[in-house]
Tab-separated table of C-alpha atoms and ligand atoms in Angstrom:
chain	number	residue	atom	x	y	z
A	706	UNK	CA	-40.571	-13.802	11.810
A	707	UNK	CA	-41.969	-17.405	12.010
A	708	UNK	CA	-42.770	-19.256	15.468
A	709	UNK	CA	-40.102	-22.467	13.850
A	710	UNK	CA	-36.581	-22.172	12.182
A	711	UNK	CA	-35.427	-23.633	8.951
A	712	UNK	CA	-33.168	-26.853	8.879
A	713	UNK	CA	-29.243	-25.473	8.066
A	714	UNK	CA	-29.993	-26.924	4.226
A	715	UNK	CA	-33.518	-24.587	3.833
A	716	UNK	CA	-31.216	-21.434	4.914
A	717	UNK	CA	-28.103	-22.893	2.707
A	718	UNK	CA	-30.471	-22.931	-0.466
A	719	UNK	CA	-31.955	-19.387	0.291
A	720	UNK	CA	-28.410	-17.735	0.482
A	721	UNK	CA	-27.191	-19.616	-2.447
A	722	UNK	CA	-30.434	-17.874	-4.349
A	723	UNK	CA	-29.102	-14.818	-2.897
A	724	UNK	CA	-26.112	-14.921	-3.820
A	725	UNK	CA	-27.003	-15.614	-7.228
A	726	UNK	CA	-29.225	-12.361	-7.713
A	727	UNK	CA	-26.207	-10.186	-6.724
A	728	UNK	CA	-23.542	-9.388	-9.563
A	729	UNK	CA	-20.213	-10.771	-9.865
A	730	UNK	CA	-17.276	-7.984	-10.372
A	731	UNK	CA	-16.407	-9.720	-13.861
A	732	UNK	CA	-18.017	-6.575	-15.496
A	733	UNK	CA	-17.894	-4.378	-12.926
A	734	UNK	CA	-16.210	-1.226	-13.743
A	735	UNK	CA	-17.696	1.433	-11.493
A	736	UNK	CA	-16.725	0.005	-8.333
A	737	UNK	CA	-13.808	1.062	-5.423
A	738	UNK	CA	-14.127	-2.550	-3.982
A	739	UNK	CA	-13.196	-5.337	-5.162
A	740	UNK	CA	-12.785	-9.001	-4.341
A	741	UNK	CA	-10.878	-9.565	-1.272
A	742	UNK	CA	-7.292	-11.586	-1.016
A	743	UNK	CA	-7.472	-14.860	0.069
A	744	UNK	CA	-5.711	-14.557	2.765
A	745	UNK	CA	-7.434	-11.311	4.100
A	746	UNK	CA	-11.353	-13.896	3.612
A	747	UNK	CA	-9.617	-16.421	5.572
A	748	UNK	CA	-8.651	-14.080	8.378
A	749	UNK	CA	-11.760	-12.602	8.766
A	750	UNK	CA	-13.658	-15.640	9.072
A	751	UNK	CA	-11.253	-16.606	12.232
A	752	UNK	CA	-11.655	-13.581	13.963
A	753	UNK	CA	-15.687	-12.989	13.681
A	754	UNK	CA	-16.520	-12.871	16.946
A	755	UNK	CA	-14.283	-10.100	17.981
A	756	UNK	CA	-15.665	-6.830	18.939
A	757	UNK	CA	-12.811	-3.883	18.697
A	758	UNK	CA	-15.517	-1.643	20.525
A	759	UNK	CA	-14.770	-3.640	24.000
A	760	UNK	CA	-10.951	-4.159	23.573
A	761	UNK	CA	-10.200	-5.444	26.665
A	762	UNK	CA	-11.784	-8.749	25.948
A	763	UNK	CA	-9.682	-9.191	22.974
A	764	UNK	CA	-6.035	-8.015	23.849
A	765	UNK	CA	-4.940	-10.299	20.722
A	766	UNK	CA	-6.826	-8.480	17.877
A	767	UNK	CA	-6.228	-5.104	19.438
A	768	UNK	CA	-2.562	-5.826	19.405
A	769	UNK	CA	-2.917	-6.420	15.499
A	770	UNK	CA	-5.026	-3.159	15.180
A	771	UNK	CA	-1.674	-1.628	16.903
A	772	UNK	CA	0.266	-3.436	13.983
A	773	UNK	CA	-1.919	-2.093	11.028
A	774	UNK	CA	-1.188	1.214	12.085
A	775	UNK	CA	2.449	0.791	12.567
A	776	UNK	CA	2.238	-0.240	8.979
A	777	UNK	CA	-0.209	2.486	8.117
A	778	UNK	CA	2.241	4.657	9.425
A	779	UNK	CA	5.252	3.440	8.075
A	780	UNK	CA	2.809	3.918	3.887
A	781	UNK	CA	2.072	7.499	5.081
A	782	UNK	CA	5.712	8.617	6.438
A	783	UNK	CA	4.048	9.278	9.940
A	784	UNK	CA	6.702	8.683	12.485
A	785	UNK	CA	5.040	10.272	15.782
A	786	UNK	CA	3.963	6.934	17.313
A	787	UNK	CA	0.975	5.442	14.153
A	788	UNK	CA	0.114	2.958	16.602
A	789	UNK	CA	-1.604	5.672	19.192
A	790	UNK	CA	-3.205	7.879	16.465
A	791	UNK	CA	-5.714	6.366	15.196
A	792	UNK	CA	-8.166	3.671	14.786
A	793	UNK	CA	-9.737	0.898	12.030
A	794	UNK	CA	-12.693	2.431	10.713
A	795	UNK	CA	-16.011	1.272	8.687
A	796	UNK	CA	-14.623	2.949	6.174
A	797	UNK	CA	-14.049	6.346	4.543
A	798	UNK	CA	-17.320	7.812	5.083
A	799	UNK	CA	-16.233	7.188	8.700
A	800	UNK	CA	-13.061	8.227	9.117
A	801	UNK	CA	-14.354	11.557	7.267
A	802	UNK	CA	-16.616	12.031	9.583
A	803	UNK	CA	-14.685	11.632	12.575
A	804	UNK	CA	-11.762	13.978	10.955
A	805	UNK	CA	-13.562	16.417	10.723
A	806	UNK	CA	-15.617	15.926	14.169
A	807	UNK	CA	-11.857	16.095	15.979
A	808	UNK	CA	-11.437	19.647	14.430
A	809	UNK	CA	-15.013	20.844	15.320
A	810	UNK	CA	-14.545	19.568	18.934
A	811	UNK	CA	-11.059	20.960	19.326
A	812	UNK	CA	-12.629	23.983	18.175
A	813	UNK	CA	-15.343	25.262	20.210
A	814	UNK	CA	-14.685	28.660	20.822
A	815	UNK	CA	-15.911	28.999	16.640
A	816	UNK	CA	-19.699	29.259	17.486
A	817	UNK	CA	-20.086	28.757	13.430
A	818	UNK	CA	-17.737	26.779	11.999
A	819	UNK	CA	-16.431	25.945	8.329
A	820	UNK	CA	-14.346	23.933	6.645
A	821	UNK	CA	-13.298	24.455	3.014
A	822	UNK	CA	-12.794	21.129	0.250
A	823	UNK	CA	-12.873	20.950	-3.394
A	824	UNK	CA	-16.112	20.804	-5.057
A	825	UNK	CA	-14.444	16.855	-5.522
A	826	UNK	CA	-14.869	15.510	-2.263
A	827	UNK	CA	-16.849	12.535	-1.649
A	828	UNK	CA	-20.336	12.871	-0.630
A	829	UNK	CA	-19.327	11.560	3.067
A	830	UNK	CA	-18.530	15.157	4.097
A	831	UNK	CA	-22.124	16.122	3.065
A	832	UNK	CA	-23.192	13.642	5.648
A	833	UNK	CA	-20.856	15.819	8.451
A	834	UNK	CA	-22.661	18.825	8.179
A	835	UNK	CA	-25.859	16.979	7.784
A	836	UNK	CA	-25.048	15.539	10.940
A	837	UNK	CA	-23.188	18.230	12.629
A	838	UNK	CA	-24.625	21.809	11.231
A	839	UNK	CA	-21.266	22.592	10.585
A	840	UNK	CA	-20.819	24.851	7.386
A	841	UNK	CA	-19.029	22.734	4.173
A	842	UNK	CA	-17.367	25.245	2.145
A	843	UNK	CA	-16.932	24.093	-1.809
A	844	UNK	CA	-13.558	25.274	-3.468
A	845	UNK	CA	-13.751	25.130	-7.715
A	846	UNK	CA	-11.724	23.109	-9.425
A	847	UNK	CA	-9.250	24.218	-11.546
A	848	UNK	CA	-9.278	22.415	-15.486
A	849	UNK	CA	-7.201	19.163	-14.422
A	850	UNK	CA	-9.710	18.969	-11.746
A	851	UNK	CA	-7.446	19.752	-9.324
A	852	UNK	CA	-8.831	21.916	-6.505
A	853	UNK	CA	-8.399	25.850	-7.510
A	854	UNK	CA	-6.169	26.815	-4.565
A	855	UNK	CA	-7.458	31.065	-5.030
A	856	UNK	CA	-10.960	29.441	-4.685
A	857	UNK	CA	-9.863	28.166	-1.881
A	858	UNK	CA	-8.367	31.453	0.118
A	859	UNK	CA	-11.542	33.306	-1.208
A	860	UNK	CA	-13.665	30.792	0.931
A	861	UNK	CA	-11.538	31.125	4.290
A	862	UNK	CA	-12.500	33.294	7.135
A	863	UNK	CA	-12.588	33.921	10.876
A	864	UNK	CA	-14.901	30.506	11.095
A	865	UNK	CA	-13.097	28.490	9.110
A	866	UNK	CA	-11.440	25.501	10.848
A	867	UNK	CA	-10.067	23.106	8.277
A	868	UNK	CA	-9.236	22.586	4.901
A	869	UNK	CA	-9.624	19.304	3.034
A	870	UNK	CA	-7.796	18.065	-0.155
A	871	UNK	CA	-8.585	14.526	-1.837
A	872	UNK	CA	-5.512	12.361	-2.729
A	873	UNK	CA	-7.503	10.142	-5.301
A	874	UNK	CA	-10.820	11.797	-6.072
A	875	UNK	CA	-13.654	9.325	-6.180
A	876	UNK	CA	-14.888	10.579	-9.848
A	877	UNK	CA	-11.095	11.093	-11.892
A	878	UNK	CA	-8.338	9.782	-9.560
A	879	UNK	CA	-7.395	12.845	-9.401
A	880	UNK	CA	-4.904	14.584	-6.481
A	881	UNK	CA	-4.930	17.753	-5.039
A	882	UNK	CA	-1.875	20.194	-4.621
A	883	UNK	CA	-1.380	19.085	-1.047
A	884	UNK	CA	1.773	20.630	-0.267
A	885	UNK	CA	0.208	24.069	-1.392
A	886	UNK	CA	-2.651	23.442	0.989
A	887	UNK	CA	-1.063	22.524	3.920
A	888	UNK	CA	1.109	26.158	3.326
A	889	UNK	CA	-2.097	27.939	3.110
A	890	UNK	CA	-3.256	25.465	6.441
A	891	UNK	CA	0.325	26.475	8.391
A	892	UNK	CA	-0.365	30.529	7.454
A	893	UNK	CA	-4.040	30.477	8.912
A	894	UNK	CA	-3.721	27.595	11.557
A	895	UNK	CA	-6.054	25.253	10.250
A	896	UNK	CA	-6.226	21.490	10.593
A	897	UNK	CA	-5.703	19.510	6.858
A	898	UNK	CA	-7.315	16.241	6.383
A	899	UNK	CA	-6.220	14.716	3.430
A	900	UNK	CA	-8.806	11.591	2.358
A	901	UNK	CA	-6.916	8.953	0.818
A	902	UNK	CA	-9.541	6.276	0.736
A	903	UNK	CA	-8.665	5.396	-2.555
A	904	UNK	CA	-4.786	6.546	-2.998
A	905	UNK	CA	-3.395	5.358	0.159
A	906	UNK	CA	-3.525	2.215	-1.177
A	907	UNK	CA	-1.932	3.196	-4.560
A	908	UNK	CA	0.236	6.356	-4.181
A	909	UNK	CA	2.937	4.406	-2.171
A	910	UNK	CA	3.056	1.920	-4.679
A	911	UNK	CA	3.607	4.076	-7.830
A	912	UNK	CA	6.768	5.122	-7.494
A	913	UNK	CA	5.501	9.023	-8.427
A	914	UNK	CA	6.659	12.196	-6.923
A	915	UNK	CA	3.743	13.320	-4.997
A	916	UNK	CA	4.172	14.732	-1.486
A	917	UNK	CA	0.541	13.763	0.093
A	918	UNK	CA	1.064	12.536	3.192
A	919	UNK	CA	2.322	12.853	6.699
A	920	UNK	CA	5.752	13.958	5.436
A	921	UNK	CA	3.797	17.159	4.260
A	922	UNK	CA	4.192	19.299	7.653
A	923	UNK	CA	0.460	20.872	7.586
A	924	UNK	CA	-1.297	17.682	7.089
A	925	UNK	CA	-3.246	16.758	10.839
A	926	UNK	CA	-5.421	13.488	9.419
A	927	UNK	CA	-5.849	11.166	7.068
A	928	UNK	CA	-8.661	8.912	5.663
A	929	UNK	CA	-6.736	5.284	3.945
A	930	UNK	CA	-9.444	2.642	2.984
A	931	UNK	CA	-8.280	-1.294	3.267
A	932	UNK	CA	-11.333	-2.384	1.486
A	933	UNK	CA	-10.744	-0.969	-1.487
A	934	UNK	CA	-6.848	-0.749	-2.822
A	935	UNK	CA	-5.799	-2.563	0.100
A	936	UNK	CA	-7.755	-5.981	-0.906
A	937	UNK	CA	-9.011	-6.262	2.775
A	938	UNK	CA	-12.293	-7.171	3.529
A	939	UNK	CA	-15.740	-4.962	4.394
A	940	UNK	CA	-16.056	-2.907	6.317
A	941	UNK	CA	-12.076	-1.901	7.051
A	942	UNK	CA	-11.633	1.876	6.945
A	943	UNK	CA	-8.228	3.665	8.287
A	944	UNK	CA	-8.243	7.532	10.070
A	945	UNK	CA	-5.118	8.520	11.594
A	946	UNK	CA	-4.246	11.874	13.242
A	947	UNK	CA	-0.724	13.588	13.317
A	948	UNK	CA	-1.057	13.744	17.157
A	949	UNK	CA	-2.243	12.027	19.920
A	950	UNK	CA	-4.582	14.540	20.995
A	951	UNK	CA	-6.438	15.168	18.247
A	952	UNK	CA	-7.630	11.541	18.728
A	953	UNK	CA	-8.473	12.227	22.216
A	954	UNK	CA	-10.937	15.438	20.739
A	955	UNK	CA	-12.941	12.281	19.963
A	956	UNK	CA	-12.929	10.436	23.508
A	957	UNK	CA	-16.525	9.271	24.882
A	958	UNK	CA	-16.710	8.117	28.540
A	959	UNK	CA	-18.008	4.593	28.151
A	960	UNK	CA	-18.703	3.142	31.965
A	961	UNK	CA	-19.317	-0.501	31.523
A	962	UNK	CA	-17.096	-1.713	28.933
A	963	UNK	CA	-13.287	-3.448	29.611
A	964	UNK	CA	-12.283	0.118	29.110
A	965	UNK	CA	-13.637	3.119	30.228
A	966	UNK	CA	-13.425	5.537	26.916
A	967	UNK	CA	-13.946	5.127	22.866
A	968	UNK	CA	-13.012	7.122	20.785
A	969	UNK	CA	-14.871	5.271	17.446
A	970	UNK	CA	-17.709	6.308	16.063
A	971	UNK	CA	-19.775	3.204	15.920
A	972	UNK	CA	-19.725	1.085	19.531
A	973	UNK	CA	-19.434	-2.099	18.421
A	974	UNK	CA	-16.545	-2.847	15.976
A	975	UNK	CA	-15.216	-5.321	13.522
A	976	UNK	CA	-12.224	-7.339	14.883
A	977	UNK	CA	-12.623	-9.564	11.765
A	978	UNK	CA	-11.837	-6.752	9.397
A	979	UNK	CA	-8.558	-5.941	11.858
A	980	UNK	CA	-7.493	-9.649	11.575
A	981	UNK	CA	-8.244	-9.491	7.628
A	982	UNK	CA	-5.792	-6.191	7.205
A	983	UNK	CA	-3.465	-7.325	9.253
A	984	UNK	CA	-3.196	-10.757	7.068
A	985	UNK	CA	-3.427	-9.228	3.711
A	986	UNK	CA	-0.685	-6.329	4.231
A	987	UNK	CA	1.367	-8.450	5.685
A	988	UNK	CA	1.020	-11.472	3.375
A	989	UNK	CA	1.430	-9.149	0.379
A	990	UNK	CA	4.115	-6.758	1.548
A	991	UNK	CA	4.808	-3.333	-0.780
A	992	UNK	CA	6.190	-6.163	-3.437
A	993	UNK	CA	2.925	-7.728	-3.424
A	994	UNK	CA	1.280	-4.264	-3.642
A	995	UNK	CA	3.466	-3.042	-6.208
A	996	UNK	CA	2.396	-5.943	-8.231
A	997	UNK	CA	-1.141	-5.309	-7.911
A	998	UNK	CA	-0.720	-1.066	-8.912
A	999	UNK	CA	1.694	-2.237	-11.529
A	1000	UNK	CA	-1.345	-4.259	-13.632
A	1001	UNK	CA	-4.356	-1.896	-12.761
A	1002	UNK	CA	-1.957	0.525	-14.405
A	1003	UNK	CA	-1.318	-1.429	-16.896
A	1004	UNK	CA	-4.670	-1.989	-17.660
A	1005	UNK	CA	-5.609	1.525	-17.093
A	1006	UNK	CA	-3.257	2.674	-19.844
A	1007	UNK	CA	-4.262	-0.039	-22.305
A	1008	UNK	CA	-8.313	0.730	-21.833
A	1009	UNK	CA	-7.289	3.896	-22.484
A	1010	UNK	CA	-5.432	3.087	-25.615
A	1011	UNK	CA	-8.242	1.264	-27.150
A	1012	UNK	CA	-10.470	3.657	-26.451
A	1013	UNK	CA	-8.445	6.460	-27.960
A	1014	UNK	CA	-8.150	4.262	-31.492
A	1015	UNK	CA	-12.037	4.211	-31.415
A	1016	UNK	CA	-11.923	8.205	-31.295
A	1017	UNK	CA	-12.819	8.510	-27.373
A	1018	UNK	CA	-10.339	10.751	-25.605
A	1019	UNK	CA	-10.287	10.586	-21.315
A	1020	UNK	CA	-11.400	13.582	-19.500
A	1021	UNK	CA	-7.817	14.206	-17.777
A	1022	UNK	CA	-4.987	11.521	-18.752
A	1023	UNK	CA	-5.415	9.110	-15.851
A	1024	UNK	CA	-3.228	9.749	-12.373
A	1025	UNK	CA	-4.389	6.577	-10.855
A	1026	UNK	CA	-6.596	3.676	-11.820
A	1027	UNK	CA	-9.568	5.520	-12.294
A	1028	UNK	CA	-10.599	6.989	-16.055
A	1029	UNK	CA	-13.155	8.953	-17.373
A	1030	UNK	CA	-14.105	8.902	-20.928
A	1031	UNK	CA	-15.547	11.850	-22.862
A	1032	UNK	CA	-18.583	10.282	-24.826
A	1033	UNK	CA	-22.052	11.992	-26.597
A	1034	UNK	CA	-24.635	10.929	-23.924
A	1035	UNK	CA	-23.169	9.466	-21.576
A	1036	UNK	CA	-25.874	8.397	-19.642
A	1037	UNK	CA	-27.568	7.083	-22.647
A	1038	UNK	CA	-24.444	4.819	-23.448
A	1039	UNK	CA	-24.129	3.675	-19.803
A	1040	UNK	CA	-27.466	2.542	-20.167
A	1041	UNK	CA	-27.439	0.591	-22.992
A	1042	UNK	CA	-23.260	-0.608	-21.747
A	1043	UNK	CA	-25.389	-2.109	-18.801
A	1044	UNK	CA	-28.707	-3.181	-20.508
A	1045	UNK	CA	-27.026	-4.541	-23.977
A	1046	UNK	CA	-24.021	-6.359	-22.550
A	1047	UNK	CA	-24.202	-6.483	-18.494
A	1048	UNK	CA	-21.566	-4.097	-17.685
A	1049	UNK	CA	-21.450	-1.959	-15.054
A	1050	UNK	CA	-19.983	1.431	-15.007
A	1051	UNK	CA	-20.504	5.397	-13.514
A	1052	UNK	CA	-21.011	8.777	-14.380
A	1053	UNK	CA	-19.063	11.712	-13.629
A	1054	UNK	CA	-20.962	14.573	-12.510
A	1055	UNK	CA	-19.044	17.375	-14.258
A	1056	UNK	CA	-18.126	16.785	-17.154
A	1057	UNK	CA	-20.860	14.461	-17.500
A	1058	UNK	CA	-18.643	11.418	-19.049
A	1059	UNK	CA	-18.436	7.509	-18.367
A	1060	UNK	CA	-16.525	6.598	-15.096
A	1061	UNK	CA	-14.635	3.418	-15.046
A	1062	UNK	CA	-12.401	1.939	-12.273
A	1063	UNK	CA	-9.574	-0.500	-13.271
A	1064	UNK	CA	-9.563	-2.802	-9.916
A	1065	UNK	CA	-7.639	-5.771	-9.452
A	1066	UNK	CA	-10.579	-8.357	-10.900
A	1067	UNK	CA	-10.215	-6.272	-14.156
A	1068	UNK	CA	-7.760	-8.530	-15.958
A	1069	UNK	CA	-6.640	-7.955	-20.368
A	1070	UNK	CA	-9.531	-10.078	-21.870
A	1071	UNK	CA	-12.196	-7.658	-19.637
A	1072	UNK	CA	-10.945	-4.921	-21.289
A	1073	UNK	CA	-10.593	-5.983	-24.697
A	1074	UNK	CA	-14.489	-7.349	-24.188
A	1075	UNK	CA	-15.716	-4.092	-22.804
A	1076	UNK	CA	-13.809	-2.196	-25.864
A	1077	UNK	CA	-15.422	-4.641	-28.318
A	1078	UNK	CA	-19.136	-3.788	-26.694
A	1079	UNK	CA	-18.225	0.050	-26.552
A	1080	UNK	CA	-17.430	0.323	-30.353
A	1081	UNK	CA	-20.867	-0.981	-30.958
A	1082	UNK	CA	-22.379	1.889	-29.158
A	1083	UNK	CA	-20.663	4.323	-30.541
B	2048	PLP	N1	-13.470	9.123	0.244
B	2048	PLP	C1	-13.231	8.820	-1.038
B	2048	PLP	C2	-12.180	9.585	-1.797
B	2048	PLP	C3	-13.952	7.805	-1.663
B	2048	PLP	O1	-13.721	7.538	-2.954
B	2048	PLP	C4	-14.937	7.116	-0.921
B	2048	PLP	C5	-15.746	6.059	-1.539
B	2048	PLP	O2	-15.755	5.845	-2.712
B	2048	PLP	C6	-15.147	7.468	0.415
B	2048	PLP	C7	-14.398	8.473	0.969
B	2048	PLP	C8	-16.194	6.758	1.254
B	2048	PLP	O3	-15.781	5.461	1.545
B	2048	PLP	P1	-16.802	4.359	2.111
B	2048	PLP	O4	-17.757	4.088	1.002
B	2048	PLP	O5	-15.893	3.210	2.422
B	2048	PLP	O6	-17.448	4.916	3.312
């Protein structure tokens, strides 16, 4: 670091070269995030100063954290009090973490505990037992990618705390027979997180007939992401318990702050990104939302139109705004998608197929351009 500081227009110029480097979402189709609503940017920037990890000092942005999860609550049919079960995480690699903390901690007689997910889950889990020891059981998947629910009572035993099922898989979109996990959950008394990082932004907007959430009697927790679906800014992530107390299995004594326990992970916490969710879900409303679901669907089903008249077929027919196209090397054509004609996109693991996510900056002329460039390759 140098002895003298740069004048405001030195710094200015640097960040605008920044800025510059990095890559607009125009052809980004591999990302969960997206550009943020207006409203939610504007928000944020009023509230930057506020730390959620010291509370007291800022009785004004807690009471909107309160809010948010009133309206969390009110998306996930909990009706046991939203506001005083949970918190506004980084995000879901957070809220993951702390789910599945709460069931270790309220679990201590198990000396060597488990918990059982589909071989789906996000790579956030493999950070909990990297961090914790705890044991991550992987359940197989069943051929619509579901997760296999025999796999899953052949991996349960004496240790096993929790089970985990994925409303929106990260890869396909794809949602797991909650309601049949949460029976298997009541029979062995086991917690359920459900991680709707993605979905919980887009399942109550659908209009579909899926039973994922609170309303689903075995489900404890649940992971819902407002920086992705929810058009909120970074980092705003969402973990809310059934009960009270499972939130208190995360309390730390903390003896010089405006309150004397946290139950967070991280200390320090974004008030900005409470103000921002606040703004944007209540500026938008489930109308608002609706519209939003209603054209990445729309766009979802017409990329996957096009691609089917060029011969390409999707992996599963899409359950959300997520596809994955079946194509010979797919690494090879990602390659040249991204070196040939700048767009961005993933690979699935298994199958090994292109991975594209139909966000809210994907608009009709993006996908008839990134058909167009695909036929080329193909
Ligand atoms: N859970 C699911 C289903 C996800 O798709 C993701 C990210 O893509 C996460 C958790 C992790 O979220 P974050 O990157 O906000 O920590």
């Amino acid at each position: 670091m140098e002895e003298t500081g740069l004048s405001r227009d030195e710094i200015l110029s640097i960040l605008k070269n920044a800025k510059s480097a990095d890559t607009s979402y125009d052809r980004v189709l591999s990302s969960m995030c997206t550009y943020p609503h207006e409203i939610a940017v504007l928000a944020h920037t009023q509230f930057i100063e506020a730390n959620m990890g010291d509370p007291g000092l800022f009785p004004g942005t807690y009471d909107l954290e309160k809010k948010v999860l009133k309206m969390f609550g009110s998306l996930l049919h909990h009706n046991n009090d939203p506001e005083e079960c949970g918190y506004l995480t980084t995000g879901g690699t957070e809220s993951n973490i702390q789910a599945i903390r709460s069931m270790v901690n309220s679990r201590r007689d198990v000396k060597k505990p488990n918990v059982v997910m589909p071989e789906s889950a996000h790579f956030s889990f493999d950070k909990v037992a990297d961090l914790s020891g705890i044991e991550i059981r992987k359940a197989s998947l069943d051929h619509f990618l579901k997760v296999d629910l025999g796999s899953v009572r052949s991996l349960i035993d004496e240790n096993t705390i929790g089970i985990v099922g994925i409303a929106g898989t990260t890869e396909f979109g794809q949602i797991d027979p909650i309601e049949q996990l949460s029976e298997i959950a009541l029979e062995k008394g086991l917690f359920l997180h459900v991680d709707a990082a993605f979905g919980g932004f887009v399942l109550p907007f659908m209009g579909l007939d899926y039973r994922y959430d609170f309303e689903v009697e075995g489900v404890t927790s649940m992971t819902i992401d407002p920086h992705k679906m929810g058009l909120s800014t970074i980092p705003s992530g969402g973990l809310m318990f059934r009960e009270t107390e499972y939130l208190d299995d995360l309390e730390i004594h903390t003896p010089y702050l405006s309150i004397n326990k946290q139950y967070s992970l991280t200390g320090t916490r974004s008030g900005a990104a409470v103000a921002s969710t606040y703004a944007v879900m209540k500026y938008l409303g489930r109308e608002g939302y609706r519209q939003v679901i209603d054209q990445c669907m729309e766009q979802t089903e017409d990329i996957v139109a096009g691609a089917k008249a060029l011969g390409i077929e999707p992996v599963i027919d899409p359950v959300m705004n997520i596809v994955a196209f079946q194509v010979p090397d797919a690494d090879n054509i990602r390659k040249r998608l991204l070196d040939e004609f700048g767009w961005h996109v993933s690979i699935t693991r298994k199958p090994r197929a292109l991975r594209l996510v139909i966000m809210p900056h994907i608009n009709s002329s993006t996908i008839e351009l990134f058909l167009n460039d695909l036929e080329k390759l193909i």
